[in-house]
């Protein structure tokens, strides 16, 4: 879920761009960009950590987009995952 959705703000195209960024990371790495395997196993606690990361734009420990994707694509995905909707590609 996009940061603005966590905050209860309206959703729109920027939320879709954020979701696309998550989808791209999952397709190429098999991992969620904000949640570790261990956090998935602990349920709500892991969800709170993921929410904090989504809000700050911090990726999950061990998530290295530069290693998983070609540099320009990694840059684009980082832009898609920006916490501020205004910073995402349009």
Short mmCIF file of N, CA and C in Angstrom, two decimals, residues 2-3 10 14 18 26-27 33 35 37 40 47-48 58-59 65 74 79-81 87:
data_model
loop_
_atom_site.label_atom_id
_atom_site.label_comp_id
_atom_site.label_asym_id
_atom_site.label_seq_id
_atom_site.Cartn_x
_atom_site.Cartn_y
_atom_site.Cartn_z
N UNK A 2 0.54 2.22 -0.78
CA UNK A 2 1.32 3.45 -0.90
C UNK A 2 1.28 4.25 0.41
N UNK A 3 2.32 5.04 0.67
CA UNK A 3 2.37 5.80 1.92
C UNK A 3 1.14 6.68 2.14
N UNK A 10 -6.28 10.47 -0.10
CA UNK A 10 -6.89 9.94 -1.32
C UNK A 10 -5.86 9.19 -2.16
N UNK A 14 -0.70 8.10 -8.63
CA UNK A 14 0.57 7.89 -7.92
C UNK A 14 0.60 6.60 -7.10
N UNK A 18 3.28 3.51 -7.43
CA UNK A 18 3.94 2.89 -6.29
C UNK A 18 3.75 1.37 -6.34
N UNK A 26 9.19 -7.39 -7.05
CA UNK A 26 8.81 -8.78 -6.75
C UNK A 26 9.04 -9.70 -7.94
N UNK A 27 8.77 -9.22 -9.15
CA UNK A 27 8.98 -10.05 -10.34
C UNK A 27 10.46 -10.37 -10.52
N UNK A 33 9.83 -5.40 -1.61
CA UNK A 33 10.90 -4.44 -1.34
C UNK A 33 10.94 -3.91 0.09
N UNK A 35 9.50 -5.74 2.96
CA UNK A 35 9.24 -6.77 3.98
C UNK A 35 10.23 -7.91 3.81
N UNK A 37 11.59 -11.90 4.77
CA UNK A 37 10.94 -13.20 5.02
C UNK A 37 10.59 -13.36 6.50
N UNK A 40 7.50 -11.47 7.46
CA UNK A 40 6.27 -12.10 6.97
C UNK A 40 5.81 -13.17 7.94
N UNK A 47 4.34 -6.27 9.76
CA UNK A 47 3.57 -5.30 9.02
C UNK A 47 3.84 -3.88 9.48
N UNK A 48 4.03 -3.69 10.78
CA UNK A 48 4.34 -2.36 11.30
C UNK A 48 5.71 -1.90 10.82
N UNK A 58 12.61 3.58 2.99
CA UNK A 58 13.72 2.67 3.28
C UNK A 58 13.35 1.25 2.84
N UNK A 59 14.21 0.63 2.05
CA UNK A 59 13.96 -0.74 1.61
C UNK A 59 14.27 -1.72 2.72
N UNK A 65 18.52 -3.05 -4.96
CA UNK A 65 17.99 -2.90 -6.31
C UNK A 65 19.09 -2.83 -7.36
N UNK A 74 16.82 0.28 -12.06
CA UNK A 74 16.81 0.40 -10.60
C UNK A 74 16.46 1.84 -10.20
N UNK A 79 12.32 5.62 -8.07
CA UNK A 79 11.42 6.76 -8.24
C UNK A 79 9.97 6.32 -8.05
N UNK A 80 9.61 5.15 -8.54
CA UNK A 80 8.24 4.64 -8.36
C UNK A 80 7.92 4.42 -6.89
N UNK A 81 8.91 4.06 -6.10
CA UNK A 81 8.73 3.75 -4.69
C UNK A 81 8.93 4.95 -3.78
N UNK A 87 7.01 12.90 -6.15
CA UNK A 87 8.35 12.49 -6.62
C UNK A 87 8.30 11.27 -7.54
#
